[in-house]
Coordinates of C-alpha atoms and ligand atoms in Angstrom, one line a residue:
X26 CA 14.9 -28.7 -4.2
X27 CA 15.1 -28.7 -0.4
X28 CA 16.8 -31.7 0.6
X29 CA 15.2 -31.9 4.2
X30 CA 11.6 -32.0 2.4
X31 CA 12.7 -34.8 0.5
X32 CA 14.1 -36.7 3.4
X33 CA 10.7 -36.5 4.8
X34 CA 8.9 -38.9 2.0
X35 CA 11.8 -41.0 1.5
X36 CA 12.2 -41.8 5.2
X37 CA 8.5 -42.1 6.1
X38 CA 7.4 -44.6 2.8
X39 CA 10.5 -46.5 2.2
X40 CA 9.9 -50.6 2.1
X41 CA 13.9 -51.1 2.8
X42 CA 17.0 -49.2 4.7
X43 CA 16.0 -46.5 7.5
X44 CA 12.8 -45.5 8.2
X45 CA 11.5 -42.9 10.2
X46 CA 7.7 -42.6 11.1
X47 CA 5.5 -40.4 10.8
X48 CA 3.8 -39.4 14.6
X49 CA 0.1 -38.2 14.7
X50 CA -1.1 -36.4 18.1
X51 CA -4.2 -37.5 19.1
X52 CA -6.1 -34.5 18.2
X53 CA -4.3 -34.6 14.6
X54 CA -5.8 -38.1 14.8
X55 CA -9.1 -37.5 15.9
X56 CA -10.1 -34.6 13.5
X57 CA -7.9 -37.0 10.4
X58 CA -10.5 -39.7 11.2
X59 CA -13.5 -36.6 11.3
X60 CA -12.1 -36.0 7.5
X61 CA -11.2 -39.2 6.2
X62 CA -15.3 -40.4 7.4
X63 CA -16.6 -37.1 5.7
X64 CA -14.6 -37.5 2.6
X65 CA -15.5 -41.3 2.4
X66 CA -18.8 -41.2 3.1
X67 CA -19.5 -38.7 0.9
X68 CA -18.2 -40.9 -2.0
X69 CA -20.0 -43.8 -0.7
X70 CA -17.1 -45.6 0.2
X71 CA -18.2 -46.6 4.1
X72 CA -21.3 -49.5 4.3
X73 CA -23.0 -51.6 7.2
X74 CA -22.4 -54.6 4.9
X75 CA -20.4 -57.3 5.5
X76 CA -17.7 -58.3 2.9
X77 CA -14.7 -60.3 1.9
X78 CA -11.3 -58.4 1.3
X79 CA -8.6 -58.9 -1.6
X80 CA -5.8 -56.3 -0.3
X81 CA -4.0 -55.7 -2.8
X82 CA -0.6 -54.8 -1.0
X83 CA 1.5 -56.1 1.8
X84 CA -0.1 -58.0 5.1
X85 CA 0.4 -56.3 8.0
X86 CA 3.1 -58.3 9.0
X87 CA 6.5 -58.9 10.1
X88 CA 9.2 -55.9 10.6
X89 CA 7.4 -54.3 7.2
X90 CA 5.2 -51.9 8.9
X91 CA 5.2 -49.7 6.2
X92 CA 2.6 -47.0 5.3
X93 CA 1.1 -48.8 2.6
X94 CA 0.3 -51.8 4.5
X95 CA -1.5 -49.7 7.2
X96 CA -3.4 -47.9 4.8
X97 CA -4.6 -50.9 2.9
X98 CA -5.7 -52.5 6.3
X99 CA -6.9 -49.4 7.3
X100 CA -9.0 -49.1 4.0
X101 CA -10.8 -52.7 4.8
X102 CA -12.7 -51.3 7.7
X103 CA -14.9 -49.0 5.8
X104 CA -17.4 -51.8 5.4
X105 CA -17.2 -55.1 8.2
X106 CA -15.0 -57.4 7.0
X107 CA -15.4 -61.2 6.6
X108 CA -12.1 -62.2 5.0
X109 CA -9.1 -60.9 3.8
X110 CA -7.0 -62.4 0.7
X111 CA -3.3 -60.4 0.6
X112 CA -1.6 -60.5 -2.6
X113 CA 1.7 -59.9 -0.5
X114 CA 2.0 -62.4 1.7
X115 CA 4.5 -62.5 5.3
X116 CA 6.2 -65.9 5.2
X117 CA 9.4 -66.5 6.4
X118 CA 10.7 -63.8 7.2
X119 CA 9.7 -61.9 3.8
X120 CA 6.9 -61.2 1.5
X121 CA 5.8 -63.4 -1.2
X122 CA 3.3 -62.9 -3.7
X123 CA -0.1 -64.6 -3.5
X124 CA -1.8 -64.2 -6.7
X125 CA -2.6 -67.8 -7.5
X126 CA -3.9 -67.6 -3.7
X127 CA -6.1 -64.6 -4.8
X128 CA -7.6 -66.3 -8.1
X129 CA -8.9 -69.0 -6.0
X130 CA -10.2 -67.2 -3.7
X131 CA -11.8 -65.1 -5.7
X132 CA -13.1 -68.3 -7.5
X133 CA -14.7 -69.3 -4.1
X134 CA -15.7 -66.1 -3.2
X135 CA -17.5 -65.6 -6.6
X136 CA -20.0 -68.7 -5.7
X137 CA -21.4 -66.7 -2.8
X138 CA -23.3 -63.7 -2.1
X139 CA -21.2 -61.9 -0.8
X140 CA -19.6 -58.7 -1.8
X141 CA -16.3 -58.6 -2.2
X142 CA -13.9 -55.2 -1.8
X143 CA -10.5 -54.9 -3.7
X144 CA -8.2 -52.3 -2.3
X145 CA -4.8 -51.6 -2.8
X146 CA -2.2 -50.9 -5.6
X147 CA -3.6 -50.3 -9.2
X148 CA -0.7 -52.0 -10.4
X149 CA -1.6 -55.7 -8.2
X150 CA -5.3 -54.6 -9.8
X151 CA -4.1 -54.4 -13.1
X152 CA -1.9 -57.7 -12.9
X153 CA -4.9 -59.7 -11.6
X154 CA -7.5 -58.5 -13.7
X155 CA -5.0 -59.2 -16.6
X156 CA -3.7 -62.6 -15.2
X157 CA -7.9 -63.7 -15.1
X158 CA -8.3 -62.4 -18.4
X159 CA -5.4 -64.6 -19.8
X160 CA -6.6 -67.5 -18.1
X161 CA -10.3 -66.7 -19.8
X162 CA -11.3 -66.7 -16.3
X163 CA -14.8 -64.5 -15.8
X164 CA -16.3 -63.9 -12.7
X165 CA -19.9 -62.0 -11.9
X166 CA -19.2 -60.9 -8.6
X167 CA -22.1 -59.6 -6.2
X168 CA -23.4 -56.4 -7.6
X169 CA -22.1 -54.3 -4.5
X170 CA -18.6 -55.3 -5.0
X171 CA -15.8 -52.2 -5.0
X172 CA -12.6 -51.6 -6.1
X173 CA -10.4 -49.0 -4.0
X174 CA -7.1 -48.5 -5.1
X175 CA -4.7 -45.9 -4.1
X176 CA -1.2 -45.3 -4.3
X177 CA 1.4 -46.5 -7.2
X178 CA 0.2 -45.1 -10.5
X179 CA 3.6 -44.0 -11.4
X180 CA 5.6 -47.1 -11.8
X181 CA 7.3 -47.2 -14.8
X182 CA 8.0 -49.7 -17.7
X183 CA 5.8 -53.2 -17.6
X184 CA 3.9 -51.6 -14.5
X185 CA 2.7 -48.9 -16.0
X186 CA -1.2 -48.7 -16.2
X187 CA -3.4 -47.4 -18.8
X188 CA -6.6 -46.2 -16.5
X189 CA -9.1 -47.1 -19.0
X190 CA -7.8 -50.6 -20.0
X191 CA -7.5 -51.3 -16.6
X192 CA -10.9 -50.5 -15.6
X193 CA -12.2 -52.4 -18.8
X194 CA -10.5 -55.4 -17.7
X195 CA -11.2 -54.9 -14.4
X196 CA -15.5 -55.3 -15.7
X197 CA -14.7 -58.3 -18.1
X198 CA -12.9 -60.7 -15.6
X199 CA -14.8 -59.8 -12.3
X200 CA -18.6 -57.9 -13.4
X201 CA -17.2 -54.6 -11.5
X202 CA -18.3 -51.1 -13.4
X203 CA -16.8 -48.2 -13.8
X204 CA -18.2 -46.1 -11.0
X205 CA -18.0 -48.7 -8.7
X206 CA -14.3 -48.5 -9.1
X207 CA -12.6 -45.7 -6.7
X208 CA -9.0 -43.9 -6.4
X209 CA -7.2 -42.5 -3.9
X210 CA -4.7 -40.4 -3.4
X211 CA -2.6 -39.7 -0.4
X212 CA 0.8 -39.8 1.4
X213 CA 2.5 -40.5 4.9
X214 CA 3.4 -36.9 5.1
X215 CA 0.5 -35.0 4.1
X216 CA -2.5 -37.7 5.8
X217 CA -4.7 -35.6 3.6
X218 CA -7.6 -38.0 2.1
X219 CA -7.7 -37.3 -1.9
X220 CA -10.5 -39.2 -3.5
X221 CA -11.5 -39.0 -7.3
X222 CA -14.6 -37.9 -8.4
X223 CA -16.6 -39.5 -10.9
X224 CA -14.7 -38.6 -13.9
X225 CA -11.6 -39.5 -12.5
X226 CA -9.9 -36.7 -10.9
X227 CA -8.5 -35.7 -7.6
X228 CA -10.3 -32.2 -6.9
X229 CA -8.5 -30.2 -3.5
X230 CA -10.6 -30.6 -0.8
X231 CA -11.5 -28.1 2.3
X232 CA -9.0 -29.6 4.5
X233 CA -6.3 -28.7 2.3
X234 CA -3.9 -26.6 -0.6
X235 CA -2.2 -27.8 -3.5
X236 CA 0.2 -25.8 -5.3
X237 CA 2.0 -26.9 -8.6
X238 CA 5.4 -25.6 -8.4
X239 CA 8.2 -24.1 -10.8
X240 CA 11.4 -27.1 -10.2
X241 CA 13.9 -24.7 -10.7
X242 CA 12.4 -21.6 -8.5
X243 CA 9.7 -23.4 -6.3
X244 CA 7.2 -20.5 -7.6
X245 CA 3.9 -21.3 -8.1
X246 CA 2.8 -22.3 -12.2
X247 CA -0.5 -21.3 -13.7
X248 CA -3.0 -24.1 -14.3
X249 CA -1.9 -26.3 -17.2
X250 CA 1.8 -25.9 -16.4
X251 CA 3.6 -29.4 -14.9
X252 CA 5.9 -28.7 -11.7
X253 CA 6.3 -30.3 -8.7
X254 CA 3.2 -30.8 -6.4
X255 CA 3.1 -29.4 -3.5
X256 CA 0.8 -29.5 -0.3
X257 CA -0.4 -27.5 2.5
X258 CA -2.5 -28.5 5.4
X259 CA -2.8 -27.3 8.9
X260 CA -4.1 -31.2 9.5
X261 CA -1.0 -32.3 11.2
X262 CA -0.3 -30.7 14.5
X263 CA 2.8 -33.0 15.9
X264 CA 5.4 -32.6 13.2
X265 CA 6.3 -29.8 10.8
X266 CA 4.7 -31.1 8.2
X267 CA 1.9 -28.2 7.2
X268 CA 4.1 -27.1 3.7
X269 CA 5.4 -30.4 1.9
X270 CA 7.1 -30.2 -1.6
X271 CA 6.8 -33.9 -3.3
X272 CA 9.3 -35.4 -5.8
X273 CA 6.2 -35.5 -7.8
X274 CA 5.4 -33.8 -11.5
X275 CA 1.7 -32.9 -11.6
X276 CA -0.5 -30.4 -13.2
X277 CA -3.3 -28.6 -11.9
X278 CA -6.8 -27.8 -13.7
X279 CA -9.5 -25.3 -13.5
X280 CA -12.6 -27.3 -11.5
X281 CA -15.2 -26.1 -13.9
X282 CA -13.0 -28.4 -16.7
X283 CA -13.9 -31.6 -15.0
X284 CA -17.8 -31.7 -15.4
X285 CA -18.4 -33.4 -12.3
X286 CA -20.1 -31.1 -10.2
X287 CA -17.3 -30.1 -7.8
X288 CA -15.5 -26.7 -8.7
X289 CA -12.4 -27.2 -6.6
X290 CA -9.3 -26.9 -9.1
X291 CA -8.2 -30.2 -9.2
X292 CA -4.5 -32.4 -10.2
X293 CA -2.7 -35.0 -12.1
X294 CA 0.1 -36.9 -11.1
X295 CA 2.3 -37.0 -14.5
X296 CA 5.1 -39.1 -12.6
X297 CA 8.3 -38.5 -10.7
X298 CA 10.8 -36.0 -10.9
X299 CA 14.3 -38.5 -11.4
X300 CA 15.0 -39.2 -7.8
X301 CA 16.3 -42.3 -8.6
X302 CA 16.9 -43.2 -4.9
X303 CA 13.4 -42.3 -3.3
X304 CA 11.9 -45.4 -3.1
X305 CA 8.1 -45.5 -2.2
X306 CA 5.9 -48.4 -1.1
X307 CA 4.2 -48.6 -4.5
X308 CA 7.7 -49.2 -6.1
X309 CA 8.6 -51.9 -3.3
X310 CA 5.7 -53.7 -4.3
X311 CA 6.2 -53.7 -7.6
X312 CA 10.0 -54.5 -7.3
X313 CA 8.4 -57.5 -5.5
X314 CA 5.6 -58.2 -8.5
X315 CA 8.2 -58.1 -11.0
X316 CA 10.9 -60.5 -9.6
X317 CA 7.6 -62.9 -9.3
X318 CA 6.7 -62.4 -13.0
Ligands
ZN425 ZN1 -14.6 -34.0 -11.1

């Protein structure tokens, strides 16, 4: 695997050591924001009304400017926000986690009428819902309510998620459905919006390429076949970042297997490729979540 690709994400999305960032032009900027208004409004994700925020990742805060935390803050201005609840709190010079915080917000926020918009990790999602649930805690949030999560599917042992108990919890504690829950998929160096359609899957969109790829000999793999995922997008104009090879295992499908309507070919992240020391934001967080367990 080239090591300079590599460098890239592990630089770019690290939550400790060095970090490089990841520059934008403005015109890669300005036709980013074109897509990522297209490709959200298109899955009803952007509203006129007003509502309160649980983000469900780090505040934007402190010397942790890390992608993450701009994305989640970037994600609550889709709809005008009222509030927002982190679950990773800047105090003191570090983060500290805030789910108590959350439940009684939520608690609060549950008595009104106003929508309320989780976005973030699926891993926070998943220890909420399940930290309600134990408490026998059941809320019926306004009907408009959403849950956005992107990011961090792959952490391993007492993190990892099962999708479909997660989004079963996720209507028993809080009165959220299914389709009203959305994922995302994206990364610091490909800015390329991913968002899963209604049965769950990423389908490629126009703006880019994905391409499944041997480990050993970087060839492409028929559909079916894990191998590292690999993007192309001519979205990024500032930095060489139009061909990126992750340290991700994924597989790509036929479109027409989905059902959903969309016939892009579309890809599952299966989990990392044993880079022990690439560390994302998703695995920061959940370092964090754990040592608060
Ligand atoms: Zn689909």
């Amino acid at each position: 695997m080239d090591e300079g690709q590599i460098k890239i994400r592990a630089t770019s999305s690290g939550t400790r050591g060095k970090r490089s960032r990841i520059a934008l032009d403005e015109e890669t900027y300005r036709l980013g924001m074109r897509m990522v208004f297209r490709t959200f409004g298109y899955h009803h994700v952007i509203s006129p009304i007003p509502v309160n925020y649980i983000v469900l990742g780090f505040e934007p805060a402190g010397a942790e400017q890390t992608g993450a935390a701009q994305t989640a803050y970037g994600t609550t201005k889709f709809a005008p926000a009222l509030h927002r609840e982190y679950a990773l709190k800047w105090a003191d010079g570090k983060y500290v986690l805030n789910i108590d915080g959350i439940k009684k917000t939520l608690m609060r926020w549950a008595k009104t009428e106003i929508p309320v918009r989780f976005v973030g990790f699926p891993g926070y999602m998943y220890f909420l819902v399940r930290s309600l649930e134990e408490d026998g805690i059941r809320l019926r949030l306004n009907r408009l309510s959403k849950v956005l999560m992107g990011g961090g599917w792959k952490q391993t042992g007492a993190l990892a998620v099962k999708k479909d108990e997660l989004y079963a919890l996720i209507e028993n504690t809080l009165g959220i459905r299914g389709e009203r829950c959305k994922e995302f998929f994206s990364a610091v160096e490909h800015p390329v919006a991913y968002c899963a359609c209604r049965c769950r899957h990423f389908h490629v969109p126009v703006y880019s390429r994905v391409i499944i790829r041997d480990v050993d000999t970087l060839m492409p793999v028929p559909y079916g076949e894990a191998g590292l995922l690999s993007f192309v997008t001519p979205l990024v104009g500032s930095m060489p970042l139009t061909s990126v090879v992750t340290d991700d295992l994924a597989v790509m499908h036929d479109g027409q297997m989905c059902g959903c309507g969309i016939d892009s070919p579309f890809f599952e992240v299966l989990g990392r490729a044993g880079v022990s020391e690439i560390k994302t934001c998703a695995a920061g967080a959940a370092e964090i979540l754990e040592a608060g367990q």
